[in-house]
Coordinates of C-alpha atoms in Angstrom, one line a residue:
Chain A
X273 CA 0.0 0.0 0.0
X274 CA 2.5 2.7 0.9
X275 CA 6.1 2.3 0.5
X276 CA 9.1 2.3 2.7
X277 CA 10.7 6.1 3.0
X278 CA 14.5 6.1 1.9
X279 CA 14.8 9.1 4.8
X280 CA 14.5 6.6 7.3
X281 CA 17.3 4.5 6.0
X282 CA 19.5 7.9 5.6
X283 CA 19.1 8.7 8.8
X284 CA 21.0 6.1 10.2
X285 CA 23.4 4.9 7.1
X286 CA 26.8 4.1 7.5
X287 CA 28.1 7.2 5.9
X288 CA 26.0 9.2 7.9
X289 CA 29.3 11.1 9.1
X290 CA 30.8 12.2 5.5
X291 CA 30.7 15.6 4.7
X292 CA 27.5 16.4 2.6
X293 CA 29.1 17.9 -0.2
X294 CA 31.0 14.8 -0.9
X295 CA 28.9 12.6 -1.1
X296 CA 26.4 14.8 -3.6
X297 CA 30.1 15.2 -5.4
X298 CA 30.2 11.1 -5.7
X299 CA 26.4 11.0 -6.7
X300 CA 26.0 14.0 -9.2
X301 CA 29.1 13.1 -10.5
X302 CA 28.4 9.7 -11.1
X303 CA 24.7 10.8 -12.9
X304 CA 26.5 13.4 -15.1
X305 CA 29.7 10.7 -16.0
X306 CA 26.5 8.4 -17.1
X307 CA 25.4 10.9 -19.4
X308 CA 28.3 11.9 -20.9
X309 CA 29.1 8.5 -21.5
X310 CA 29.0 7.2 -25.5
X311 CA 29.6 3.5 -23.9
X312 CA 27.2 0.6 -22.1
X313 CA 30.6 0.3 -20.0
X314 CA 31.2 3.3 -18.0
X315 CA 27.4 3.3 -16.5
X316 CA 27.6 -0.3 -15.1
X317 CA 31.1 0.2 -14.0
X318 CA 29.6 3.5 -11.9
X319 CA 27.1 1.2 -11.1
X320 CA 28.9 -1.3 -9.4
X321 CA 31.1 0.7 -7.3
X322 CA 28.6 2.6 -6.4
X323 CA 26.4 -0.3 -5.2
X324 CA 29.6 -1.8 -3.4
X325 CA 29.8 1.4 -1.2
X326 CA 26.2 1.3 -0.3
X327 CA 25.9 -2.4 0.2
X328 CA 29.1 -2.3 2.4
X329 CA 30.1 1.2 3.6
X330 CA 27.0 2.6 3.8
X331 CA 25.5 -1.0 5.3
X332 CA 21.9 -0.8 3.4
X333 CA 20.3 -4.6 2.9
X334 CA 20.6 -6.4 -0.3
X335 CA 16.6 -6.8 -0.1
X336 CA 15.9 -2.7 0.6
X337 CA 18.5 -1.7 -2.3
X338 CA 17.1 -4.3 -4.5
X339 CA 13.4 -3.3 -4.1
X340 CA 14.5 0.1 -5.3
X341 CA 15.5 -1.0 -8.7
X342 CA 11.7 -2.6 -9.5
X343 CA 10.2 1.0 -10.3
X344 CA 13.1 1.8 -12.9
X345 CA 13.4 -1.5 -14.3
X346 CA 10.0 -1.9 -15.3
X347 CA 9.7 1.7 -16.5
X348 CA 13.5 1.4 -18.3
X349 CA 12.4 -2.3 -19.7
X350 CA 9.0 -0.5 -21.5
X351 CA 10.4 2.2 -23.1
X352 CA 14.2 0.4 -24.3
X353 CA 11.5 -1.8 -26.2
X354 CA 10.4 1.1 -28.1
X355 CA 13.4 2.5 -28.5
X356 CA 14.5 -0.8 -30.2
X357 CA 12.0 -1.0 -32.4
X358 CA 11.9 2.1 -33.2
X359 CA 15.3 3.2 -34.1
X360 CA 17.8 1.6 -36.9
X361 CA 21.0 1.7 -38.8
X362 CA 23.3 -1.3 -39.1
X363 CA 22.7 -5.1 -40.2
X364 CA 18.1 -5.9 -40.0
X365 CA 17.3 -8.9 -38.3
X366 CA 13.5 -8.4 -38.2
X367 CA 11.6 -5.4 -39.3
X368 CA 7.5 -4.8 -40.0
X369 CA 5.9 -1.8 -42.6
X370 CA 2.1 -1.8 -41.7
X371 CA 2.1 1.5 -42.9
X372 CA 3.7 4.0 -45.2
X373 CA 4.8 6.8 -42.2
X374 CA 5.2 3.8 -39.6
X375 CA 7.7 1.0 -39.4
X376 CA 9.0 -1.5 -37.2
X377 CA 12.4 -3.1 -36.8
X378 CA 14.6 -4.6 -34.8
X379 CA 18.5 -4.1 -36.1
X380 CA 22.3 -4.2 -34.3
X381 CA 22.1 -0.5 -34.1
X382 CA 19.0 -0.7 -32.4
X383 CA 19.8 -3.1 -30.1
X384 CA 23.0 -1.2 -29.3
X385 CA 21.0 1.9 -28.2
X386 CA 18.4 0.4 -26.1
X387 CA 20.7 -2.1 -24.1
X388 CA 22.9 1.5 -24.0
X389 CA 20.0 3.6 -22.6
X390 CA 19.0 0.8 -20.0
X391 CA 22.2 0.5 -18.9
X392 CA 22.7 4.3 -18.1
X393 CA 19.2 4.3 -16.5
X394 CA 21.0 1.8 -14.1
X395 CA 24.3 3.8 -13.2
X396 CA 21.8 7.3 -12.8
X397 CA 19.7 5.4 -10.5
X398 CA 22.6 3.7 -8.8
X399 CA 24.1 7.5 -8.4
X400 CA 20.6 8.9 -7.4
X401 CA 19.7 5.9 -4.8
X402 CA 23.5 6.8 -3.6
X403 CA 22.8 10.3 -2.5
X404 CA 18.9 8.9 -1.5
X405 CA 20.5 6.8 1.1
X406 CA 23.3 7.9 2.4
X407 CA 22.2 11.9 2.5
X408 CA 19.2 12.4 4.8
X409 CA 16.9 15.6 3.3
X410 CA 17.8 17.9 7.4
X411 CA 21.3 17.9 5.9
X412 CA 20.0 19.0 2.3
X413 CA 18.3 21.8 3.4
X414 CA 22.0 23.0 4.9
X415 CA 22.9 22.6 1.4
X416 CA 20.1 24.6 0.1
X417 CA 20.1 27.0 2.4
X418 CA 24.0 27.6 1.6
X419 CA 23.4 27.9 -2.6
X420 CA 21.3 30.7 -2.3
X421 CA 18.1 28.8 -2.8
X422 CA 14.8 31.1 -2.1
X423 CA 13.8 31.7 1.7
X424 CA 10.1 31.1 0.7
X425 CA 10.9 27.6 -1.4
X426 CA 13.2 26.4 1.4
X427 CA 10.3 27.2 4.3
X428 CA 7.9 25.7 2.1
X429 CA 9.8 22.2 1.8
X430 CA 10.7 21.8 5.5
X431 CA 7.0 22.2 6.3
X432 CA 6.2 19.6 3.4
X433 CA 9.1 17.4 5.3
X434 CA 7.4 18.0 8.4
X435 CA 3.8 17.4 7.2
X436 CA 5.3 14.1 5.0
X437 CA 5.3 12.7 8.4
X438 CA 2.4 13.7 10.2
X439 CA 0.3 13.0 7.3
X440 CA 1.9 9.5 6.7
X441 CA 1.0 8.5 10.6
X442 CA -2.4 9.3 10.2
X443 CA -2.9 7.8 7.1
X444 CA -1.7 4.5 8.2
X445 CA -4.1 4.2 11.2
X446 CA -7.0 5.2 8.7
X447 CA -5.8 2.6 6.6
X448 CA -5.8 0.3 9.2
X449 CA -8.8 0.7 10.4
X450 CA -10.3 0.3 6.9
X451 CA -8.8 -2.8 6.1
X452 CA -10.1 -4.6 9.2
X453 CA -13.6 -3.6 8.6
X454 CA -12.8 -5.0 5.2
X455 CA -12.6 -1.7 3.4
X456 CA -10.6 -3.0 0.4
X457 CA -12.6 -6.2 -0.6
X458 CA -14.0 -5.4 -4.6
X459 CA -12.5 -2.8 -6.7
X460 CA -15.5 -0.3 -6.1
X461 CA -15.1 -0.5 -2.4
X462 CA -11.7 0.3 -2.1
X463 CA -11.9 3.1 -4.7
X464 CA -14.7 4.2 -2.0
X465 CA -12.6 3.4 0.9
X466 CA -9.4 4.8 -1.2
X467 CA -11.4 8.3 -1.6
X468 CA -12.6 8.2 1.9
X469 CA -9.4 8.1 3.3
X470 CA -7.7 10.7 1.2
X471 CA -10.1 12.9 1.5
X472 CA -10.3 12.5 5.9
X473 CA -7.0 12.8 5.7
X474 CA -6.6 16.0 3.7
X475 CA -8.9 17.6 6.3
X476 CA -7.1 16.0 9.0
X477 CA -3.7 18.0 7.7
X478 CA -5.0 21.0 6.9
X479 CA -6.7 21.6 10.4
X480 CA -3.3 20.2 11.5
X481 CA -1.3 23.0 9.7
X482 CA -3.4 26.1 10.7
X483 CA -2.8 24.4 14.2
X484 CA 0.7 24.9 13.6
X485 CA 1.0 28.0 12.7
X486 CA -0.8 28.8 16.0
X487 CA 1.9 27.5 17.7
X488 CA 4.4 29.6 15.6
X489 CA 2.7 32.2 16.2
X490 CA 2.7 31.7 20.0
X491 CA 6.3 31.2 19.6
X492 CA 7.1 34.5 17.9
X493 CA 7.3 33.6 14.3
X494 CA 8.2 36.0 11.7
X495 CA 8.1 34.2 8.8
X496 CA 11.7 33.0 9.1
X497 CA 12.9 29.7 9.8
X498 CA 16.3 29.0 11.5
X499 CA 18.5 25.7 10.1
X500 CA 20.5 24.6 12.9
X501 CA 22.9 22.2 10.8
X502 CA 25.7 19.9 11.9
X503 CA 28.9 20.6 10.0
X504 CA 30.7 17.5 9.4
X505 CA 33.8 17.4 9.1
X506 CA 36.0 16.5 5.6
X507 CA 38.3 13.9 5.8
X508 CA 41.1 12.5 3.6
X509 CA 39.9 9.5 3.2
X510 CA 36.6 10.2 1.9
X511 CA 38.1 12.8 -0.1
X512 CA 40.6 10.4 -1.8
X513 CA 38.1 7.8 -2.3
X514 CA 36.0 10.0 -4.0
X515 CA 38.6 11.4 -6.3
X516 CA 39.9 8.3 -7.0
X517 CA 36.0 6.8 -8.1
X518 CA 35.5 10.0 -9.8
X519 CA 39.1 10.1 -12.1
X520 CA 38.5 6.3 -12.6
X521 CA 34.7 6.6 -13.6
X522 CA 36.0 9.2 -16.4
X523 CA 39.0 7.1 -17.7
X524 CA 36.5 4.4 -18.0
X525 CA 34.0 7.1 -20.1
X526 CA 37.3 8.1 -22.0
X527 CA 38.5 4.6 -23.0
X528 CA 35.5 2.3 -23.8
X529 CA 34.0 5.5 -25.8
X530 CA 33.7 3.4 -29.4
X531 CA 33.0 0.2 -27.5
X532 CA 29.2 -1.0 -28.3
X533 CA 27.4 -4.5 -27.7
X534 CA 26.8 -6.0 -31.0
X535 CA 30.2 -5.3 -33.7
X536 CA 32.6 -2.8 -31.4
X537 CA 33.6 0.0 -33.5
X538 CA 37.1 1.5 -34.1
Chain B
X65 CA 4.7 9.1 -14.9
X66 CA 8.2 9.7 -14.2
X67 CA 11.0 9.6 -16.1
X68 CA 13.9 8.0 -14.9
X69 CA 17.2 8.8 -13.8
X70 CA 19.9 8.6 -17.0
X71 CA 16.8 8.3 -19.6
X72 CA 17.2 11.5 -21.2
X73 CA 19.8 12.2 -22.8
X74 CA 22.3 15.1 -20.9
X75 CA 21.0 18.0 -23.7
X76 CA 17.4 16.7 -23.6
X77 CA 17.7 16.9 -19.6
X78 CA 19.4 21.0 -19.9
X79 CA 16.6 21.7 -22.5
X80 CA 13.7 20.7 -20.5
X81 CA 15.4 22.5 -17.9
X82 CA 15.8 25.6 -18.9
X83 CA 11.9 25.5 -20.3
X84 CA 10.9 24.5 -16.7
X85 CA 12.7 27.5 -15.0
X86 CA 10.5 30.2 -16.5
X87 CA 7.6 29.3 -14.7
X88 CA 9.0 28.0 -12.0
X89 CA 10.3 31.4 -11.0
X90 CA 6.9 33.3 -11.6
X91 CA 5.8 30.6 -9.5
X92 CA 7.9 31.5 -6.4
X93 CA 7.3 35.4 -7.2
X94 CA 3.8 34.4 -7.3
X95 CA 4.3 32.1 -3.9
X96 CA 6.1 35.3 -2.2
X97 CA 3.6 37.9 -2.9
X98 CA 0.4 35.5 -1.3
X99 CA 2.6 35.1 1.8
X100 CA 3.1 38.7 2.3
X101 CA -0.4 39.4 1.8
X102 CA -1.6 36.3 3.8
X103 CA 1.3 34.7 6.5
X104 CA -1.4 32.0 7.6
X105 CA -0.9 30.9 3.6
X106 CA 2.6 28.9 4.3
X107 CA 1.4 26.2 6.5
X108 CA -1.7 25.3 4.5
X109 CA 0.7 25.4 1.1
X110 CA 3.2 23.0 3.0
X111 CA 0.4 20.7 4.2
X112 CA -0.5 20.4 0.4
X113 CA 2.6 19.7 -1.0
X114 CA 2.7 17.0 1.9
X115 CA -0.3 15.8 0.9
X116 CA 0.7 15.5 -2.6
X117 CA 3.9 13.6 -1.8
X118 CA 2.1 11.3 0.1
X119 CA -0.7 10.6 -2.4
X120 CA 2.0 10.0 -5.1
X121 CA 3.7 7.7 -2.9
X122 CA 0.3 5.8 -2.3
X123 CA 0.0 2.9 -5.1
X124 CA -3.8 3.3 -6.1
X125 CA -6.1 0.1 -6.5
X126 CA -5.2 -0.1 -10.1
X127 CA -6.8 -1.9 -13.1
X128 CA -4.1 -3.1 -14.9
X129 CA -2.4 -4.3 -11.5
X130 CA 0.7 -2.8 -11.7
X131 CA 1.7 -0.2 -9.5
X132 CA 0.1 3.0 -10.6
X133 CA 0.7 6.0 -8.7
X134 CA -1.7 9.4 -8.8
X135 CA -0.4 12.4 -9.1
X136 CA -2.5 14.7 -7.1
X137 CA -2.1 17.6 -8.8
X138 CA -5.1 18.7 -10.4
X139 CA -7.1 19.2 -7.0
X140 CA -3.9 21.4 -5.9
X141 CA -4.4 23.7 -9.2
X142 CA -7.6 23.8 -9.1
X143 CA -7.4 25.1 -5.3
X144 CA -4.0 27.1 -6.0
X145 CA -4.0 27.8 -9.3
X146 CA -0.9 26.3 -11.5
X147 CA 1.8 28.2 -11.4
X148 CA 2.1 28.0 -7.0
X149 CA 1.1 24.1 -7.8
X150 CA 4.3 24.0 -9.8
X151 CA 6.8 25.3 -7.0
X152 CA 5.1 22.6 -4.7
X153 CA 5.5 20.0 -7.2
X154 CA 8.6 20.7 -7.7
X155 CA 9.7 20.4 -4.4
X156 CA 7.7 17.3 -4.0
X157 CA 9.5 16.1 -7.4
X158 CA 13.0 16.5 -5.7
X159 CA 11.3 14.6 -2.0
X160 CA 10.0 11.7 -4.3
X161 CA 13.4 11.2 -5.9
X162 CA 15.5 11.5 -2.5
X163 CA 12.4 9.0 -0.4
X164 CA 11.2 6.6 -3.0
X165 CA 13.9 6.9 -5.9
X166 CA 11.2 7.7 -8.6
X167 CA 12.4 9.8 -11.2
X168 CA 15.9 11.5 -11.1
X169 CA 18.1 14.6 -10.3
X170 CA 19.0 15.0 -14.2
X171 CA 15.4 14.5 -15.5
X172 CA 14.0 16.6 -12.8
X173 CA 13.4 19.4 -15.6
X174 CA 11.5 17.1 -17.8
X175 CA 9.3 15.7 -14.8
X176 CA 8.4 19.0 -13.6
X177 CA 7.3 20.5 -17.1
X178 CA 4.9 17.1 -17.4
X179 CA 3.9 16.7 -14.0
X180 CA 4.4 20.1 -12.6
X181 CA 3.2 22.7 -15.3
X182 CA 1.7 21.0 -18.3
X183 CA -0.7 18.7 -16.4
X184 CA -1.7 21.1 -13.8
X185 CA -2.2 23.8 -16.6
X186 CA -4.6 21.7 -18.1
X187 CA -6.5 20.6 -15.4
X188 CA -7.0 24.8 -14.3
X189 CA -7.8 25.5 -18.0
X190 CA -10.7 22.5 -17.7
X191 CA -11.8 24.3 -14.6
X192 CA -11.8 27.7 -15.3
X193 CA -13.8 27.0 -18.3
X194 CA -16.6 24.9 -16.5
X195 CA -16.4 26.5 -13.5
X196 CA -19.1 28.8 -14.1
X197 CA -21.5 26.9 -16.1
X198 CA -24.5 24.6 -14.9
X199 CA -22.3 21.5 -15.0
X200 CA -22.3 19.2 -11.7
X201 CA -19.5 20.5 -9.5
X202 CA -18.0 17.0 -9.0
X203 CA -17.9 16.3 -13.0
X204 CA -15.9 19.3 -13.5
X205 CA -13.4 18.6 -10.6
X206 CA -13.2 15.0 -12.3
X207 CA -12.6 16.4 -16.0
X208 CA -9.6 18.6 -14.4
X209 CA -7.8 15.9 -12.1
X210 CA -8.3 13.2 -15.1
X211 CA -7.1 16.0 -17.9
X212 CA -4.2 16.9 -15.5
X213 CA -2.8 13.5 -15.0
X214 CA -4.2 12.4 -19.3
X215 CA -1.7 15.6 -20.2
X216 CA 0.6 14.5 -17.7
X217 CA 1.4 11.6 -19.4
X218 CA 1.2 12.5 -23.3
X219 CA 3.9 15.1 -22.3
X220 CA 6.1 12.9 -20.5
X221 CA 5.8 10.7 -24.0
X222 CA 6.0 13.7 -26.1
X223 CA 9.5 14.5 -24.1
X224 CA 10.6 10.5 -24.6
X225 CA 10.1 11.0 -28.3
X226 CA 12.0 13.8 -29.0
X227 CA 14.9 12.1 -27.4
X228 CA 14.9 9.3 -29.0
X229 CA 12.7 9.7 -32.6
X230 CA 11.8 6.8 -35.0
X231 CA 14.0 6.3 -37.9
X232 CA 10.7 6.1 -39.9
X233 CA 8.6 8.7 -39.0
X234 CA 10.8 10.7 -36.9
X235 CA 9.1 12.1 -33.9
X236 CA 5.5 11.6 -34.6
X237 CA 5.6 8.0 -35.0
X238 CA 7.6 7.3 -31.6
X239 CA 5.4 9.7 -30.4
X240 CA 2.1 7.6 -31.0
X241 CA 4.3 4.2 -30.0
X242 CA 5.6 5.7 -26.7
X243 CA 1.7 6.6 -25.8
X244 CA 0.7 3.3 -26.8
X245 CA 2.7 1.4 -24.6
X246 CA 2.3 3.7 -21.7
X247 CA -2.1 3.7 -22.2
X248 CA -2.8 0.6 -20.8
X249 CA -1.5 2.0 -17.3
X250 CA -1.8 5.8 -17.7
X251 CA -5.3 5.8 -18.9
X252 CA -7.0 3.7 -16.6
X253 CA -4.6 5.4 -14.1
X254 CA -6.4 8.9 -14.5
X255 CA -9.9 7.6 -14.8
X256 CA -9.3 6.3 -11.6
X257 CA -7.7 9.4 -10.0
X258 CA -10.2 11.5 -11.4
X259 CA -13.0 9.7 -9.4
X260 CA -11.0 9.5 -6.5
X261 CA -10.2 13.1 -6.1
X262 CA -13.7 14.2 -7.0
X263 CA -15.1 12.1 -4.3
X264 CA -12.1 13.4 -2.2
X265 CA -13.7 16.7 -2.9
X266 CA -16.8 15.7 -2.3
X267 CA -15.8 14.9 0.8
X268 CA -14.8 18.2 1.8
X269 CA -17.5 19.6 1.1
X270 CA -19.8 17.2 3.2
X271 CA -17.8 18.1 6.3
X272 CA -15.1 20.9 5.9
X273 CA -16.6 23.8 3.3
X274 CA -15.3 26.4 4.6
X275 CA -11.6 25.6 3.2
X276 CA -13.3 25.6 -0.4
X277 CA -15.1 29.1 0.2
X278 CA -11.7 30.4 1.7
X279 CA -10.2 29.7 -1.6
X280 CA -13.2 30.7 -3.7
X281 CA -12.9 26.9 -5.2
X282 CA -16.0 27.6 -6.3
X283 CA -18.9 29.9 -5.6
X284 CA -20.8 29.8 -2.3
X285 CA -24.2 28.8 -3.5
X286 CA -23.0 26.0 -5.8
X287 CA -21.3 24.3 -2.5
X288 CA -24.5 25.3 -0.7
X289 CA -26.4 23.7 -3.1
X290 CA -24.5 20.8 -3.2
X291 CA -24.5 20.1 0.4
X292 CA -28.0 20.1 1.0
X293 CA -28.6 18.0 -1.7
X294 CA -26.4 15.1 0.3

């Protein structure tokens, strides 16, 4: 019904200590290397390295990282089949003209771009589910806060943070409840029951947010939040580790540039 | 719909970003001129956007039984207007990327011009243009959440095709192929979500109107009406 937040895993990763900037270094750098990439290699090399150091340094289970990857695969497995039938070039192993403007085919080219785009969908996500887990959104908002990002925009997401929660809570008792008075049995009922309980709950937050402006209010708000961030400290090892994933990551991008699946080029 | 980290490729990703930043800054000068007028604003804003997260993060009882998600947004323009509803969905954007790992850092652009200004855009336009005529309340708060999430999705297609265009048919034909193999879940998805967020509304207006009449959803005798009809 509702999935597992990734903050709570953040919270108390592993890397937890690291300085923030590096490891949003390690993980936008690993996204961008994926893009610039002209190679299947460099994205699962990022990808494996990247999944090492959250499977062992940052200490996530094998189950909880591995549940991430269903969303993306499915989505990444739909649309590389278009992209495969779609696109051409190269030798035609299977190909289909219904119509005049429309044609499908399946040829090495094709199958060299699609296999290419899923695998950089895996090293993005494996450098996005990096910073997801091992960066917990309180040290973010430092971040935020430091790169000049709007004082309105920056209020507004803490208290969506803060509500994320308080809504969450009361939605799983709600849903709760509902399922042990059998709420979800056919289809129409649970759309009824679904609706039911979005809409209680919607109430239910919004009474719950003019209550807290009461109490900021009492508490002489004025219109200002204050961050009160950790700094953490950098240290040379993270720093070299980094560095080290980063310059290999782009030898990789620089070496295997001509290398595709099906006939390597030049 | 979300497009996923390392999809796009890096221009496609800039592109859609620079079109999303436009709006997104009207949107904040937009966000900062209600606050000033109206402090009590920022809470109620923020318990939206949480309520948007969390209804994206909810999988809906779905058709097709895979996991569909609804996107929430059209009852948030309809009540905001689009422009604030794409700030907040932006921010939720970035949450759902950094909680659930659904969509990206990269393709953030892309996802917020489908999910954060063309769909809610939509939905507004469907409801300003109803809003006034003798149509049932509910219908029209169904057209706008089901349009928003319908337009949702044919631009998140539209922005997978002109990444990656047929050889045959350039654009247009990987246009229609991209929104065929994404109906059978997006369709049934926002017929869904439109019912749900209608009766959602109608909800509110059973027991909580006066939220609706503070933000002149829709005029006072047509909610009046419509309660003492239940």
């Amino acid at each position: 019904m509702y999935e597992e937040f990734l903050e709570d895993i953040a919270q108390t990763n592993g890397l937890r200590g690291v300085n923030t900037y590096l490891k949003l270094i390690a993980g936008i750098g690993a996204i961008l290397l994926c893009l610039l990439s002209t190679s299947y290699i460099p994205p699962l090399f990022i990808a494996s390295v990247l999944s090492m150091a959250i499977l062992y340094l940052a200490r996530i289970e094998l189950r909880t990282y591995g549940e991430l990857f269903i969303v993306p695969f499915s989505f990444a497995v739909m649309s590389v089949v278009v992209i495969v039938l779609l696109s051409g070039g190269g030798e035609v192993y299977w190909s289909w003209n219904p119509l005049p403007w429309f044609s499908l085919s399946i040829t090495s080219e094709s199958i060299n771009e699609g296999f290419f785009v899923f695998c950089r969908v895996i090293g993005g996500m494996s450098g996005l589910i990096f910073i997801a887990v091992t960066t917990p959104m309180t040290d973010l908002f430092v971040v935020m806060k430091q790169f000049r990002i709007p004082e309105v925009v920056l209020d507004l997401a803490m208290i969506i943070y803060r509500s994320i929660f308080m809504i969450m809570e009361q939605l799983k008792q709600t849903y709760q409840a509902q399922v042990m008075r059998l709420g979800y049995g056919s289809f129409r009922e649970s759309i009824q029951s679904f609706a039911t309980m979005c809409g209680s709950v919607f109430i239910a937050s919004w009474e719950s947010g003019e209550d807290l402006i009461r109490a900021m209010d009492a508490r002489c708000y004025s219109g200002k939040f204050a961050i009160l961030g950790e700094t953490r400290p950098v240290e040379f090892l993270p720093v070299l580790a980094v560095a080290v994933f980063l310059i290999l990551s782009s030898l990789v991008v620089v070496i295997s540039r001509n290398i595709t699946l099906i006939g390597a080029g030049p | 719909m979300h497009i996923m980290e390392g999809f796009l490729p890096l221009y496609w990703a800039v592109i859609w970003w620079i079109i999303a930043l436009p709006s997104l800054i009207f949107g904040i000068y937009q966000l900062k001129k209600i606050l000033e007028a109206d402090r009590e604003a920022l809470p109620l804003l923020g318990v939206t956007g949480g309520f948007i997260f969390i209804l994206s993060s909810l999988k809906l009882p779905s058709v097709t039984g895979s996991c569909s998600h609804p996107t929430g947004t059209g009852l948030s323009a309809i009540c905001f207007g689009p422009w604030i509803t794409s700030v907040i969905c932006a921010i939720v954007l970035l949450f759902q990327s950094l909680f659930l790992a659904h969509g990206g850092l990269s393709v953030l652009g892309a996802n917020i011009v489908s999910m954060g200004i063309v769909g809610p855009l939509a939905g507004y336009i469907v409801y300003r243009a109803l809003r006034d005529t003798r149509l049932n309340m509910y219908l029209v708060v169904f057209l706008a959440c089901a349009l928003a999430d319908l337009f949702t999705y044919f631009t998140t297609s539209l922005e997978l095709a002109l990444a990656y265009p047929a050889e045959v048919g350039g654009i247009a034909s990987s246009f229609v192929l991209f929104m065929g193999i994404f109906a059978v879940t997006q369709v049934p998805l926002a017929i869904v979500e439109g019912v749900v967020l209608a009766l959602v509304f109608k909800y509110i207006v059973q027991l909580k109107p006066d939220i609706l009449l503070r933000l002149k959803v829709f005029p006072e005798e047509k909610i009046r009406a419509a309660r003492s009809e239940a």
